[in-house]
PDB file of C-alpha atoms in Angstrom:
ATOM      1  CA  VAL A   1      -6.944  35.855  31.199  1.00 84.00           C
ATOM      2  CA  VAL A   2      -9.596  37.517  29.080  1.00 85.00           C
ATOM      3  CA  VAL A   3     -11.374  40.413  29.829  1.00 90.00           C
ATOM      4  CA  ALA A   4     -14.216  40.924  27.218  1.00 90.00           C
ATOM      5  CA  GLU A   5     -17.063  44.047  27.329  1.00 92.00           C
ATOM      6  CA  LYS A   6     -20.806  41.514  27.365  1.00 93.00           C
ATOM      7  CA  PRO A   7     -23.554  43.682  25.763  1.00 93.00           C
ATOM      8  CA  ALA A   8     -26.728  44.510  27.862  1.00 92.00           C
ATOM      9  CA  GLY A   9     -29.800  42.012  27.218  1.00 91.00           C
ATOM     10  CA  VAL A  10     -27.399  39.153  27.807  1.00 91.00           C
ATOM     11  CA  SER A  11     -26.509  36.260  29.838  1.00 92.00           C
ATOM     12  CA  THR A  12     -23.038  36.397  31.061  1.00 91.00           C
ATOM     13  CA  ARG A  13     -22.708  32.472  30.291  1.00 85.00           C
ATOM     14  CA  ASP A  14     -24.957  32.703  26.970  1.00 87.00           C
ATOM     15  CA  PHE A  15     -22.099  35.604  25.810  1.00 87.00           C
ATOM     16  CA  GLY A  16     -19.283  33.576  26.823  1.00 80.00           C
ATOM     17  CA  HIS A  17     -20.039  31.293  25.023  1.00 76.00           C
ATOM     18  CA  ALA A  18     -20.798  33.306  21.647  1.00 78.00           C
ATOM     19  CA  ALA A  19     -17.806  35.700  22.561  1.00 76.00           C
ATOM     20  CA  PHE A  20     -14.378  33.054  22.395  1.00 74.00           C
ATOM     21  CA  LEU A  21     -16.674  29.938  19.655  1.00 64.00           C
ATOM     22  CA  LYS A  22     -13.463  31.005  17.022  1.00 59.00           C
ATOM     23  CA  LEU A  23     -11.419  31.228  20.273  1.00 62.00           C
ATOM     24  CA  GLU A  24      -7.838  29.136  19.618  1.00 64.00           C
ATOM     25  CA  ARG A  25      -7.713  26.932  22.426  1.00 64.00           C
ATOM     26  CA  SER A  26      -4.190  27.543  24.539  1.00 65.00           C
ATOM     27  CA  PRO A  27      -2.298  24.246  25.580  1.00 67.00           C
ATOM     28  CA  GLY A  28      -3.647  23.046  28.655  1.00 68.00           C
ATOM     29  CA  GLY A  29      -5.852  25.431  27.697  1.00 74.00           C
ATOM     30  CA  LEU A  30      -9.941  24.965  28.883  1.00 77.00           C
ATOM     31  CA  THR A  31     -12.612  24.506  25.234  1.00 77.00           C
ATOM     32  CA  CYS A  32     -13.838  27.614  26.222  1.00 80.00           C
ATOM     33  CA  PRO A  33     -13.353  30.681  28.445  1.00 85.00           C
ATOM     34  CA  GLN A  34     -14.846  30.504  31.740  1.00 89.00           C
ATOM     35  CA  PRO A  35     -16.400  33.534  33.679  1.00 92.00           C
ATOM     36  CA  CYS A  36     -15.401  34.227  37.091  1.00 92.00           C
ATOM     37  CA  HIS A  37     -17.956  36.496  37.967  1.00 92.00           C
ATOM     38  CA  ARG A  38     -21.149  37.246  36.460  1.00 91.00           C
ATOM     39  CA  LEU A  39     -23.383  40.200  35.594  1.00 93.00           C
ATOM     40  CA  ASP A  40     -26.996  40.840  35.643  1.00 90.00           C
ATOM     41  CA  ALA A  41     -27.943  39.434  31.897  1.00 92.00           C
ATOM     42  CA  GLU A  42     -29.211  43.639  32.003  1.00 92.00           C
ATOM     43  CA  THR A  43     -26.291  45.129  32.772  1.00 94.00           C
ATOM     44  CA  GLY A  44     -23.447  45.732  30.400  1.00 94.00           C
ATOM     45  CA  GLY A  45     -19.885  45.611  30.432  1.00 95.00           C
ATOM     46  CA  LEU A  46     -16.705  43.980  31.884  1.00 94.00           C
ATOM     47  CA  VAL A  47     -16.750  40.657  32.677  1.00 94.00           C
ATOM     48  CA  CYS A  48     -13.644  38.335  33.660  1.00 92.00           C
ATOM     49  CA  PHE A  49     -12.784  34.756  31.536  1.00 90.00           C
ATOM     50  CA  GLY A  50     -10.004  31.846  32.471  1.00 89.00           C
ATOM     51  CA  ALA A  51      -8.819  30.659  29.837  1.00 85.00           C
ATOM     52  CA  THR A  52      -7.206  27.207  32.006  1.00 87.00           C
ATOM     53  CA  ARG A  53      -8.205  25.829  34.927  1.00 87.00           C
ATOM     54  CA  ASP A  54      -5.511  27.205  37.037  1.00 89.00           C
ATOM     55  CA  ALA A  55      -6.705  31.153  35.388  1.00 88.00           C
ATOM     56  CA  VAL A  56     -10.387  30.089  36.766  1.00 91.00           C
ATOM     57  CA  ALA A  57      -9.310  29.114  40.361  1.00 92.00           C
ATOM     58  CA  ALA A  58      -6.837  31.664  40.540  1.00 91.00           C
ATOM     59  CA  LEU A  59      -9.953  33.897  39.929  1.00 92.00           C
ATOM     60  CA  CYS A  60     -12.100  33.277  40.971  1.00 93.00           C
ATOM     61  CA  GLY A  61     -10.047  32.577  44.418  1.00 93.00           C
ATOM     62  CA  ALA A  62      -9.605  37.124  43.852  1.00 92.00           C
ATOM     63  CA  PHE A  63     -13.089  37.740  43.550  1.00 92.00           C
ATOM     64  CA  ALA A  64     -14.073  35.600  46.845  1.00 91.00           C
ATOM     65  CA  ALA A  65     -11.606  37.300  48.972  1.00 91.00           C
ATOM     66  CA  ARG A  66     -12.727  40.906  47.292  1.00 90.00           C
ATOM     67  CA  SER A  67      -9.204  41.898  45.891  1.00 91.00           C
ATOM     68  CA  VAL A  68     -11.182  42.388  42.593  1.00 92.00           C
ATOM     69  CA  ARG A  69     -12.291  45.995  43.028  1.00 92.00           C
ATOM     70  CA  LYS A  70     -15.312  46.539  40.010  1.00 95.00           C
ATOM     71  CA  GLU A  71     -16.640  49.634  39.430  1.00 96.00           C
ATOM     72  CA  TYR A  72     -20.140  50.818  37.662  1.00 97.00           C
ATOM     73  CA  VAL A  73     -21.625  53.387  36.602  1.00 97.00           C
ATOM     74  CA  ALA A  74     -25.408  54.145  36.659  1.00 96.00           C
ATOM     75  CA  VAL A  75     -28.409  56.863  35.890  1.00 94.00           C
ATOM     76  CA  VAL A  76     -30.623  56.566  38.976  1.00 94.00           C
ATOM     77  CA  CYS A  77     -34.123  58.610  39.265  1.00 91.00           C
ATOM     78  CA  GLY A  78     -34.234  60.389  41.996  1.00 88.00           C
ATOM     79  CA  ARG A  79     -32.862  63.012  44.595  1.00 91.00           C
ATOM     80  CA  LEU A  80     -29.994  61.641  46.007  1.00 94.00           C
ATOM     81  CA  ALA A  81     -29.456  63.533  49.391  1.00 91.00           C
ATOM     82  CA  ARG A  82     -25.428  63.740  49.393  1.00 94.00           C
ATOM     83  CA  ASP A  83     -22.304  63.271  46.915  1.00 95.00           C
ATOM     84  CA  GLY A  84     -21.463  60.814  47.910  1.00 96.00           C
ATOM     85  CA  GLY A  85     -21.553  57.664  50.321  1.00 97.00           C
ATOM     86  CA  THR A  86     -20.981  54.539  51.465  1.00 98.00           C
ATOM     87  CA  ILE A  87     -24.524  52.108  51.501  1.00 98.00           C
ATOM     88  CA  GLU A  88     -24.258  49.372  54.150  1.00 98.00           C
ATOM     89  CA  ALA A  89     -27.264  47.584  54.399  1.00 98.00           C
ATOM     90  CA  PRO A  90     -27.989  43.401  54.450  1.00 98.00           C
ATOM     91  CA  VAL A  91     -28.561  42.258  50.851  1.00 97.00           C
ATOM     92  CA  ASP A  92     -30.504  38.532  51.172  1.00 95.00           C
ATOM     93  CA  GLY A  93     -29.904  38.859  54.854  1.00 96.00           C
ATOM     94  CA  LYS A  94     -25.603  39.132  54.292  1.00 97.00           C
ATOM     95  CA  PRO A  95     -23.959  42.252  55.084  1.00 97.00           C
ATOM     96  CA  ALA A  96     -22.814  44.174  51.775  1.00 97.00           C
ATOM     97  CA  THR A  97     -21.386  47.421  51.038  1.00 98.00           C
ATOM     98  CA  THR A  98     -21.684  50.012  48.036  1.00 98.00           C
ATOM     99  CA  ARG A  99     -19.576  53.459  47.624  1.00 98.00           C
ATOM    100  CA  TYR A 100     -20.552  55.404  45.078  1.00 98.00           C
ATOM    101  CA  ALA A 101     -20.128  59.064  44.235  1.00 98.00           C
ATOM    102  CA  VAL A 102     -22.677  61.504  41.857  1.00 97.00           C
ATOM    103  CA  LEU A 103     -20.222  62.080  38.714  1.00 97.00           C
ATOM    104  CA  ARG A 104     -23.522  64.552  38.048  1.00 96.00           C
ATOM    105  CA  ARG A 105     -26.973  65.614  37.580  1.00 96.00           C
ATOM    106  CA  ASP A 106     -30.154  66.488  35.884  1.00 94.00           C
ATOM    107  CA  PRO A 107     -33.737  67.754  36.168  1.00 93.00           C
ATOM    108  CA  SER A 108     -35.923  65.405  35.418  1.00 87.00           C
ATOM    109  CA  LYS A 109     -39.551  65.713  33.751  1.00 85.00           C
ATOM    110  CA  SER A 110     -40.131  62.224  35.175  1.00 80.00           C
ATOM    111  CA  HIS A 111     -38.081  62.259  38.591  1.00 82.00           C
ATOM    112  CA  GLY A 112     -37.940  65.076  39.349  1.00 86.00           C
ATOM    113  CA  GLU A 113     -33.923  64.410  38.843  1.00 91.00           C
ATOM    114  CA  ILE A 114     -31.791  62.305  37.668  1.00 92.00           C
ATOM    115  CA  ALA A 115     -28.069  60.937  38.970  1.00 96.00           C
ATOM    116  CA  THR A 116     -25.587  59.756  37.333  1.00 96.00           C
ATOM    117  CA  VAL A 117     -23.041  57.926  39.700  1.00 98.00           C
ATOM    118  CA  ARG A 118     -20.170  56.146  40.309  1.00 98.00           C
ATOM    119  CA  LEU A 119     -20.373  52.723  42.006  1.00 98.00           C
ATOM    120  CA  GLU A 120     -18.199  50.665  44.086  1.00 97.00           C
ATOM    121  CA  PRO A 121     -19.611  47.235  45.621  1.00 97.00           C
ATOM    122  CA  VAL A 122     -17.105  45.784  47.789  1.00 95.00           C
ATOM    123  CA  THR A 123     -19.463  43.481  48.164  1.00 93.00           C
ATOM    124  CA  GLY A 124     -20.726  41.511  45.259  1.00 90.00           C
ATOM    125  CA  ARG A 125     -24.338  39.949  46.226  1.00 93.00           C
ATOM    126  CA  LYS A 126     -26.640  39.274  44.061  1.00 93.00           C
ATOM    127  CA  HIS A 127     -28.610  42.711  42.646  1.00 95.00           C
ATOM    128  CA  GLN A 128     -26.760  44.482  45.009  1.00 97.00           C
ATOM    129  CA  LEU A 129     -26.235  47.561  43.628  1.00 97.00           C
ATOM    130  CA  ARG A 130     -29.720  48.009  42.090  1.00 96.00           C
ATOM    131  CA  LYS A 131     -31.333  46.545  45.939  1.00 96.00           C
ATOM    132  CA  HIS A 132     -28.824  49.262  47.436  1.00 97.00           C
ATOM    133  CA  PHE A 133     -30.037  52.383  45.371  1.00 96.00           C
ATOM    134  CA  ALA A 134     -33.576  51.629  45.234  1.00 94.00           C
ATOM    135  CA  ARG A 135     -33.884  50.401  48.837  1.00 94.00           C
ATOM    136  CA  GLU A 136     -32.036  52.060  50.647  1.00 96.00           C
ATOM    137  CA  LEU A 137     -31.529  55.712  48.594  1.00 95.00           C
ATOM    138  CA  GLY A 138     -35.575  55.703  46.779  1.00 91.00           C
ATOM    139  CA  ALA A 139     -33.546  56.170  43.709  1.00 93.00           C
ATOM    140  CA  PRO A 140     -33.586  53.072  41.820  1.00 93.00           C
ATOM    141  CA  ILE A 141     -31.231  52.653  38.614  1.00 93.00           C
ATOM    142  CA  ALA A 142     -33.265  54.103  35.564  1.00 90.00           C
ATOM    143  CA  GLY A 143     -34.829  51.075  33.634  1.00 87.00           C
ATOM    144  CA  ASP A 144     -35.083  48.470  36.446  1.00 88.00           C
ATOM    145  CA  ARG A 145     -38.566  47.167  36.693  1.00 82.00           C
ATOM    146  CA  ARG A 146     -37.764  43.964  38.748  1.00 86.00           C
ATOM    147  CA  TYR A 147     -36.873  46.930  41.917  1.00 84.00           C
ATOM    148  CA  MET A 148     -38.834  50.008  41.293  1.00 75.00           C
ATOM    149  CA  PRO A 149     -41.244  48.925  38.289  1.00 60.00           C
ATOM    150  CA  ARG A 150     -43.152  52.288  38.403  1.00 64.00           C
ATOM    151  CA  VAL A 151     -40.361  54.148  38.890  1.00 56.00           C
ATOM    152  CA  ALA A 152     -39.342  52.620  36.546  1.00 47.00           C
ATOM    153  CA  ALA A 153     -41.559  52.459  34.230  1.00 51.00           C
ATOM    154  CA  ARG A 154     -42.111  56.824  33.697  1.00 54.00           C
ATOM    155  CA  GLY A 155     -39.614  57.571  31.114  1.00 53.00           C
ATOM    156  CA  ASP A 156     -38.644  54.034  30.702  1.00 55.00           C
ATOM    157  CA  PRO A 157     -35.373  54.715  28.902  1.00 57.00           C
ATOM    158  CA  GLY A 158     -35.700  51.423  27.392  1.00 68.00           C
ATOM    159  CA  GLY A 159     -33.079  48.900  29.462  1.00 82.00           C
ATOM    160  CA  LEU A 160     -30.712  49.535  32.481  1.00 89.00           C
ATOM    161  CA  LEU A 161     -28.797  51.857  32.732  1.00 92.00           C
ATOM    162  CA  LEU A 162     -26.218  49.842  34.461  1.00 96.00           C
ATOM    163  CA  PHE A 163     -22.797  49.656  33.169  1.00 96.00           C
ATOM    164  CA  ALA A 164     -19.538  47.427  34.390  1.00 96.00           C
ATOM    165  CA  ARG A 165     -16.666  49.892  33.021  1.00 95.00           C
ATOM    166  CA  ARG A 166     -13.524  48.697  35.322  1.00 94.00           C
ATOM    167  CA  LEU A 167     -11.945  45.641  36.616  1.00 93.00           C
ATOM    168  CA  GLN A 168      -8.903  46.207  38.645  1.00 91.00           C
ATOM    169  CA  LEU A 169      -7.162  43.143  39.494  1.00 88.00           C
ATOM    170  CA  PRO A 170      -5.083  41.152  41.071  1.00 82.00           C
ATOM    171  CA  ALA A 171      -1.415  40.143  39.393  1.00 66.00           C
ATOM    172  CA  THR A 172       1.512  38.866  40.473  1.00 49.00           C
ATOM    173  CA  ALA A 173       3.797  41.642  39.981  1.00 41.00           C
ATOM    174  CA  ALA A 174       1.641  45.024  39.820  1.00 46.00           C
ATOM    175  CA  THR A 175      -1.640  45.389  39.257  1.00 53.00           C
ATOM    176  CA  ALA A 176      -3.792  45.015  35.953  1.00 68.00           C
ATOM    177  CA  ALA A 177      -6.644  47.513  34.990  1.00 72.00           C
ATOM    178  CA  VAL A 178      -9.135  47.646  32.328  1.00 76.00           C
ATOM    179  CA  ASP A 179     -11.594  50.020  31.546  1.00 79.00           C
ATOM    180  CA  ALA A 180     -14.722  50.298  28.891  1.00 79.00           C
ATOM    181  CA  GLU A 181     -16.268  53.561  28.129  1.00 78.00           C
ATOM    182  CA  ALA A 182     -20.006  53.313  28.984  1.00 71.00           C
ATOM    183  CA  PRO A 183     -22.413  53.246  25.980  1.00 68.00           C
ATOM    184  CA  ARG A 184     -23.707  57.247  26.353  1.00 64.00           C
ATOM    185  CA  GLU A 185     -27.533  57.893  25.397  1.00 53.00           C
ATOM    186  CA  GLU A 186     -28.525  59.801  22.612  1.00 43.00           C
ATOM    187  CA  GLU A 187     -29.187  63.543  23.517  1.00 36.00           C
TER     188      GLU A 187
END
């Protein structure tokens, strides 16, 4: 198992090939570790790879069974009515659940207010976090040109402010967790 920090602006597949180009192959290992889940190209943060077929199968099964906990941090545009909660709303016709907690609120000339939030997707639908915040809470993730282009364009921070900062993987004897520090914005 390899957990690596993917930069924003790169697809998970391209990142994996570039990051592991010179990785020494272990006995029974794959030529290149395979991603066991994906992040949007615009999203930076932790991605889990399997270096053997058995590891890929086990990890993909864990992600499918939702036994891997994922945590993100994002900056959202607009006033959130609550300091946290659960969003339960379908994404592409399938049930989807996201838990969130506000970590910080700041005034914004462009958006009235921005908030730094911790996000935990319980389900893993494509663009779930982005859709839930834009459509259900009316507070799109800063820099999200797809789901709220008018709002994202005002005071655009130069990219999607969404970062996968924690993966908690199931392990045989204990739970393994990997954390990463989210990039900081220039003051």
